[in-house]
CSV table of C-alpha atoms in Angstrom, one decimal:
chain,number,residue,atom,x,y,z
A,1,MET,CA,4.9,-4.1,22.3
A,2,GLN,CA,6.4,-6.3,19.5
A,3,LYS,CA,4.6,-9.6,18.8
A,4,ARG,CA,4.8,-12.4,16.3
A,5,LEU,CA,2.2,-14.6,14.7
A,6,ASN,CA,2.5,-17.4,12.1
A,7,GLU,CA,-0.3,-17.6,9.6
A,8,LYS,CA,-0.3,-20.1,6.8
A,9,GLY,CA,3.5,-20.5,6.9
A,10,HIS,CA,4.2,-16.8,7.0
A,11,THR,CA,5.5,-15.1,10.1
A,12,ILE,CA,4.1,-11.6,10.7
A,13,THR,CA,5.7,-9.4,13.3
A,14,TYR,CA,3.6,-6.5,14.6
A,15,ARG,CA,3.3,-4.0,17.4
A,16,GLU,CA,0.3,-3.3,19.4
A,17,GLU,CA,-0.6,-0.1,21.3
A,18,GLY,CA,-3.6,1.5,23.0
A,19,HIS,CA,-7.1,0.2,23.9
A,20,GLY,CA,-10.5,0.4,22.3
A,21,PRO,CA,-11.8,-0.7,18.9
A,22,THR,CA,-9.2,-2.4,16.8
A,23,MET,CA,-7.6,-0.4,14.0
A,24,ILE,CA,-5.0,-2.1,11.8
A,25,LEU,CA,-2.4,0.0,9.8
A,26,LEU,CA,-1.2,-1.5,6.5
A,27,HIS,CA,1.8,0.1,5.0
A,28,GLY,CA,2.6,0.3,1.3
A,29,TYR,CA,4.7,-2.0,-0.9
A,30,GLY,CA,7.9,0.1,-0.7
A,31,GLY,CA,7.1,1.4,2.8
A,32,SER,CA,7.6,0.1,6.3
A,33,PRO,CA,5.6,0.0,9.6
A,34,TYR,CA,7.7,3.0,10.7
A,35,GLU,CA,5.9,5.3,8.3
A,36,TRP,CA,3.0,5.3,10.8
A,37,ASP,CA,5.1,6.5,13.7
A,38,HIS,CA,3.6,10.1,13.6
A,39,LEU,CA,0.0,8.8,13.7
A,40,VAL,CA,0.2,5.9,16.2
A,41,PRO,CA,0.4,7.9,19.5
A,42,GLY,CA,-2.8,9.9,18.7
A,43,LEU,CA,-4.7,6.9,17.4
A,44,ALA,CA,-3.6,4.7,20.3
A,45,SER,CA,-5.4,7.1,22.7
A,46,LYS,CA,-8.7,6.0,21.1
A,47,TYR,CA,-8.1,2.6,19.4
A,48,ARG,CA,-6.3,-0.6,19.9
A,49,VAL,CA,-3.7,0.0,17.1
A,50,ILE,CA,-2.1,-3.0,15.3
A,51,VAL,CA,0.9,-2.2,13.1
A,52,PRO,CA,2.1,-5.3,11.1
A,53,ASN,CA,5.3,-5.4,9.2
A,54,LEU,CA,4.4,-6.7,5.7
A,55,THR,CA,7.8,-6.4,4.1
A,56,GLN,CA,8.5,-10.1,4.4
A,57,LEU,CA,5.2,-11.0,2.9
A,58,PHE,CA,5.9,-8.7,-0.1
A,59,LEU,CA,9.6,-9.4,-0.7
A,60,ASP,CA,10.4,-12.8,0.8
A,61,PRO,CA,13.5,-13.8,-1.2
A,62,TYR,CA,12.6,-17.5,-0.9
A,63,GLN,CA,9.0,-17.6,-2.1
A,64,ARG,CA,6.7,-15.4,-4.2
A,65,VAL,CA,3.3,-14.6,-2.7
A,66,ARG,CA,0.5,-13.5,-5.0
A,67,PHE,CA,-1.8,-10.6,-4.2
A,68,ASN,CA,-4.8,-12.9,-3.5
A,69,GLU,CA,-2.6,-15.1,-1.3
A,70,GLN,CA,-1.4,-12.0,0.7
A,71,VAL,CA,-5.1,-11.1,1.2
A,72,ASP,CA,-5.8,-14.7,2.5
A,73,VAL,CA,-2.9,-14.6,4.9
A,74,LEU,CA,-3.9,-11.2,6.3
A,75,SER,CA,-7.5,-12.3,6.6
A,76,GLY,CA,-6.4,-15.2,8.8
A,77,PHE,CA,-4.1,-12.8,10.8
A,78,ILE,CA,-6.9,-10.4,11.4
A,79,ARG,CA,-9.3,-13.1,12.5
A,80,ARG,CA,-6.8,-14.4,15.0
A,81,ILE,CA,-6.2,-11.0,16.7
A,82,LEU,CA,-9.8,-9.9,16.9
A,83,LYS,CA,-12.2,-10.7,19.7
A,84,ASP,CA,-15.3,-12.7,19.0
A,85,GLY,CA,-17.8,-10.7,17.0
A,86,GLU,CA,-15.4,-7.7,16.6
A,87,GLN,CA,-14.5,-5.9,13.4
A,88,ALA,CA,-11.2,-4.3,12.5
A,89,HIS,CA,-11.0,-0.8,11.0
A,90,LEU,CA,-8.3,-0.5,8.4
A,91,LEU,CA,-6.0,2.5,7.8
A,92,ALA,CA,-4.0,1.6,4.8
A,93,ALA,CA,-1.6,3.3,2.4
A,94,SER,CA,-0.9,2.8,-1.3
A,95,TYR,CA,-0.4,-1.0,-2.0
A,96,GLY,CA,-1.7,-1.5,1.6
A,97,GLY,CA,-4.8,0.3,0.5
A,98,ALA,CA,-5.4,-2.3,-2.2
A,99,LEU,CA,-5.0,-5.0,0.4
A,100,ALA,CA,-7.6,-3.2,2.6
A,101,TRP,CA,-10.3,-3.1,0.0
A,102,ALA,CA,-9.5,-6.6,-1.1
A,103,LEU,CA,-9.9,-7.8,2.6
A,104,SER,CA,-13.3,-6.1,2.7
A,105,VAL,CA,-14.3,-8.2,-0.3
A,106,HIS,CA,-12.7,-11.4,0.9
A,107,ASP,CA,-14.1,-11.3,4.5
A,108,PRO,CA,-16.6,-8.5,5.0
A,109,ARG,CA,-17.7,-9.7,8.4
A,110,THR,CA,-14.4,-8.9,10.0
A,111,ILE,CA,-13.8,-5.5,8.3
A,112,GLY,CA,-15.3,-2.3,9.6
A,113,ARG,CA,-14.4,1.1,8.1
A,114,LEU,CA,-11.7,1.7,5.5
A,115,ILE,CA,-9.4,4.8,5.5
A,116,LEU,CA,-7.3,4.6,2.3
A,117,LEU,CA,-4.4,6.9,1.8
A,118,SER,CA,-3.6,7.1,-2.0
A,119,PRO,CA,-4.8,3.5,-2.5
A,120,MET,CA,-3.5,1.4,-5.3
A,121,PRO,CA,-6.4,0.6,-7.7
A,122,PRO,CA,-7.2,-2.7,-9.3
A,123,ASN,CA,-5.0,-3.3,-12.4
A,124,PRO,CA,-2.6,-0.6,-11.3
A,125,SER,CA,-0.3,-0.8,-14.4
A,126,SER,CA,-3.1,0.7,-16.5
A,127,ARG,CA,-3.5,3.7,-14.1
A,128,ILE,CA,0.1,4.7,-13.6
A,129,ARG,CA,0.6,8.2,-14.9
A,130,PHE,CA,4.3,8.6,-15.9
A,131,PRO,CA,6.1,6.5,-18.5
A,132,ASN,CA,9.4,6.1,-16.6
A,133,LEU,CA,7.8,4.0,-13.9
A,134,LYS,CA,5.9,2.0,-16.5
A,135,ARG,CA,9.2,1.3,-18.3
A,136,LEU,CA,10.9,0.1,-15.1
A,137,LEU,CA,8.0,-2.1,-14.2
A,138,TRP,CA,7.9,-3.6,-17.7
A,139,LEU,CA,11.7,-4.3,-17.5
A,140,GLY,CA,11.1,-5.7,-14.0
A,141,GLN,CA,9.6,-8.8,-15.6
A,142,TRP,CA,13.2,-9.7,-16.5
A,143,PRO,CA,15.6,-9.1,-13.6
A,144,ARG,CA,18.8,-9.4,-15.6
A,145,LEU,CA,17.6,-6.9,-18.2
A,146,LEU,CA,16.5,-4.5,-15.5
A,147,TRP,CA,19.9,-4.9,-13.8
A,148,MET,CA,21.7,-4.0,-17.1
A,149,PHE,CA,19.4,-1.0,-17.6
A,150,LEU,CA,19.9,0.4,-14.1
A,151,ASN,CA,23.7,0.1,-14.5
A,152,THR,CA,23.6,2.4,-17.5
A,153,GLY,CA,23.9,6.2,-17.0
A,154,TRP,CA,20.4,6.6,-18.4
A,155,GLY,CA,19.0,3.9,-16.1
A,156,LYS,CA,20.4,5.5,-13.0
A,157,ARG,CA,19.0,8.9,-14.0
A,158,GLN,CA,15.5,7.4,-14.1
A,159,LEU,CA,15.3,7.0,-10.3
A,160,PRO,CA,15.8,10.7,-9.3
A,161,ASP,CA,13.1,11.5,-11.9
A,162,ILE,CA,10.7,9.1,-10.3
A,163,ALA,CA,11.5,10.6,-6.9
A,164,THR,CA,10.5,14.0,-8.3
A,165,HIS,CA,7.2,12.6,-9.6
A,166,PHE,CA,6.4,11.1,-6.2
A,167,ASN,CA,7.1,14.6,-4.6
A,168,VAL,CA,8.3,13.0,-1.4
A,169,ALA,CA,10.9,15.2,0.4
A,170,TRP,CA,12.9,12.5,2.0
A,171,LEU,CA,13.2,10.5,-1.2
A,172,LYS,CA,14.1,13.6,-3.3
A,173,ALA,CA,16.8,14.4,-0.7
A,174,LYS,CA,18.5,11.1,-1.4
A,175,SER,CA,18.0,11.1,-5.1
A,176,LYS,CA,21.2,13.0,-5.8
A,177,ARG,CA,23.1,10.0,-4.6
A,178,LEU,CA,21.2,7.5,-6.6
A,179,ASP,CA,23.5,7.7,-9.6
A,180,GLU,CA,26.3,6.5,-7.3
A,181,MET,CA,24.6,3.5,-5.9
A,182,SER,CA,26.5,0.4,-4.8
A,183,PRO,CA,25.8,-2.9,-6.6
A,184,ARG,CA,24.0,-4.1,-3.5
A,185,LYS,CA,21.5,-1.2,-3.6
A,186,VAL,CA,21.0,-1.8,-7.3
A,187,ARG,CA,20.3,-5.5,-6.6
A,188,LEU,CA,17.8,-4.5,-4.0
A,189,ILE,CA,16.0,-2.2,-6.4
A,190,VAL,CA,15.9,-4.9,-9.0
A,191,HIS,CA,14.4,-7.3,-6.5
A,192,VAL,CA,11.8,-4.8,-5.4
A,193,LEU,CA,10.7,-3.9,-8.9
A,194,HIS,CA,10.8,-7.5,-10.2
A,195,ARG,CA,8.6,-8.7,-7.3
A,196,PHE,CA,6.1,-5.9,-7.8
A,197,ALA,CA,6.0,-6.5,-11.6
A,198,TRP,CA,5.4,-10.2,-10.9
A,199,ILE,CA,2.6,-9.6,-8.3
A,200,VAL,CA,0.8,-7.1,-10.5
A,201,GLY,CA,1.2,-9.2,-13.7
A,202,ARG,CA,-0.2,-12.4,-12.3
A,203,GLU,CA,-3.3,-11.1,-10.5
A,204,ARG,CA,-6.8,-11.6,-11.8
A,205,TRP,CA,-7.7,-7.9,-11.4
A,206,ARG,CA,-11.1,-8.3,-13.1
A,207,TYR,CA,-12.2,-10.5,-10.2
A,208,TRP,CA,-11.6,-7.6,-7.8
A,209,GLU,CA,-13.0,-5.0,-10.1
A,210,ASP,CA,-16.2,-6.9,-10.3
A,211,ARG,CA,-16.5,-7.1,-6.5
A,212,ILE,CA,-15.3,-3.9,-4.9
A,213,ARG,CA,-18.4,-2.1,-6.2
A,214,PHE,CA,-20.4,-4.1,-3.6
A,215,ILE,CA,-18.3,-3.3,-0.6
A,216,GLU,CA,-20.7,-2.2,2.2
A,217,SER,CA,-18.0,-0.8,4.5
A,218,PRO,CA,-17.9,3.1,4.7
A,219,VAL,CA,-14.8,4.2,2.8
A,220,CYS,CA,-12.7,7.4,3.2
A,221,ILE,CA,-10.1,8.1,0.6
A,222,ILE,CA,-7.4,10.7,1.3
A,223,TRP,CA,-5.2,11.9,-1.6
A,224,GLY,CA,-2.4,14.4,-1.8
A,225,SER,CA,-2.8,17.2,-4.4
A,226,GLU,CA,0.8,16.7,-5.5
A,227,ASP,CA,0.6,12.9,-5.8
A,228,ARG,CA,1.7,12.1,-9.4
A,229,LEU,CA,1.8,8.3,-9.2
A,230,TYR,CA,-1.6,7.6,-10.8
A,231,LEU,CA,-3.7,9.4,-13.4
A,232,GLU,CA,-5.1,12.8,-12.3
A,233,SER,CA,-8.7,11.5,-12.5
A,234,GLU,CA,-8.0,8.4,-10.3
A,235,PRO,CA,-9.3,9.8,-6.9
A,236,GLU,CA,-12.6,10.8,-8.3
A,237,ARG,CA,-12.8,7.5,-10.3
A,238,LEU,CA,-12.2,5.5,-7.1
A,239,GLN,CA,-14.8,7.6,-5.2
A,240,GLN,CA,-17.4,6.5,-7.8
A,241,VAL,CA,-16.3,2.8,-7.5
A,242,PHE,CA,-17.0,2.5,-3.8
A,243,PRO,CA,-20.8,2.6,-2.9
A,244,ALA,CA,-20.3,4.7,0.2
A,245,CYS,CA,-17.1,6.9,-0.1
A,246,ARG,CA,-15.8,10.2,1.1
A,247,LEU,CA,-12.9,11.8,-0.7
A,248,HIS,CA,-10.5,14.3,0.9
A,249,ARG,CA,-7.5,16.0,-0.7
A,250,ILE,CA,-4.6,17.4,1.3
A,251,HIS,CA,-3.1,20.4,-0.5
A,252,GLY,CA,0.6,20.3,-1.2
A,253,ALA,CA,1.0,16.6,-0.1
A,254,GLY,CA,2.5,13.8,-2.2
A,255,HIS,CA,2.1,10.1,-2.0
A,256,VAL,CA,3.4,9.2,1.5
A,257,LEU,CA,0.6,11.0,3.5
A,258,ALA,CA,1.3,9.4,6.9
A,259,LYS,CA,4.8,11.0,6.9
A,260,GLU,CA,4.1,14.2,5.0
A,261,SER,CA,0.7,15.2,6.6
A,262,PRO,CA,0.0,13.2,9.8
A,263,THR,CA,-1.9,16.1,11.5
A,264,GLN,CA,-4.3,16.5,8.6
A,265,VAL,CA,-4.7,12.7,8.2
A,266,GLU,CA,-5.6,12.3,11.9
A,267,ALA,CA,-8.1,15.2,11.7
A,268,ILE,CA,-9.8,13.6,8.6
A,269,ILE,CA,-10.0,10.2,10.4
A,270,GLU,CA,-11.6,11.9,13.5
A,271,SER,CA,-14.1,13.7,11.2
A,272,PHE,CA,-14.9,10.5,9.4
A,273,PHE,CA,-15.5,8.4,12.5
A,274,GLY,CA,-17.4,11.3,14.0
A,275,ALA,CA,-19.7,11.6,11.0
A,276,GLU,CA,-20.3,7.9,11.0
A,277,ARG,CA,-21.2,7.9,14.7
A,278,LYS,CA,-23.7,10.8,14.2
A,279,SER,CA,-25.3,9.0,11.2
A,280,ALA,CA,-25.6,5.8,13.3
């Protein structure tokens, strides 16, 4: 069922399925709520599943919303959909994973367990592995310069290379056509990269780094063995950051785990909640 809620001037559309404890699914910056489609039916048999569409919050063409402001908006959204005294479990991917751990810092009373799929770390620019993406994000600070670069032959060749680094099958399948993109598609990519560069460049990451070490929520990190976005040591580093954290790797998977490996992800979630119930 599609619903709509206005929070602090931002309209968030979301769908709700199932009954039970509330689990909210937060997609990544370049993703969409549809990336959860393979997981929702199984989860909805045990949980009240909430799947918000965060694209407008990330990419609103009329206003820029900082990371900390996004956290504040989502915190208000969560409080309004929860029953009195209830906590929400968060299943979150990539950039959505960063929002999840930030929400646990911002309002720990409303957040239960965190399941983070290849989560974005604080100060992500310093953790990105390959130079092509770093170059594009640096250029993203100046949209006209990025536009000019992407319209060169060299610039258009960077995008298929990035698709290979992500090791996502559907993205690589489209990459052969990226050097023949229409101006409209190039403008969209410029907007997406510029907005991400703006968000990342204007956040006080030290604030979050100083606080995520004190998160009390149990955390489960799931990482694809072929995920090339961040430094190779990043999963273990994040495991050490969170006080109570389990780390699982899915062999052969890339960055978009909910699409690539939904069966394995669902099994890990079930194991995580089962282990927590036994310890309780």
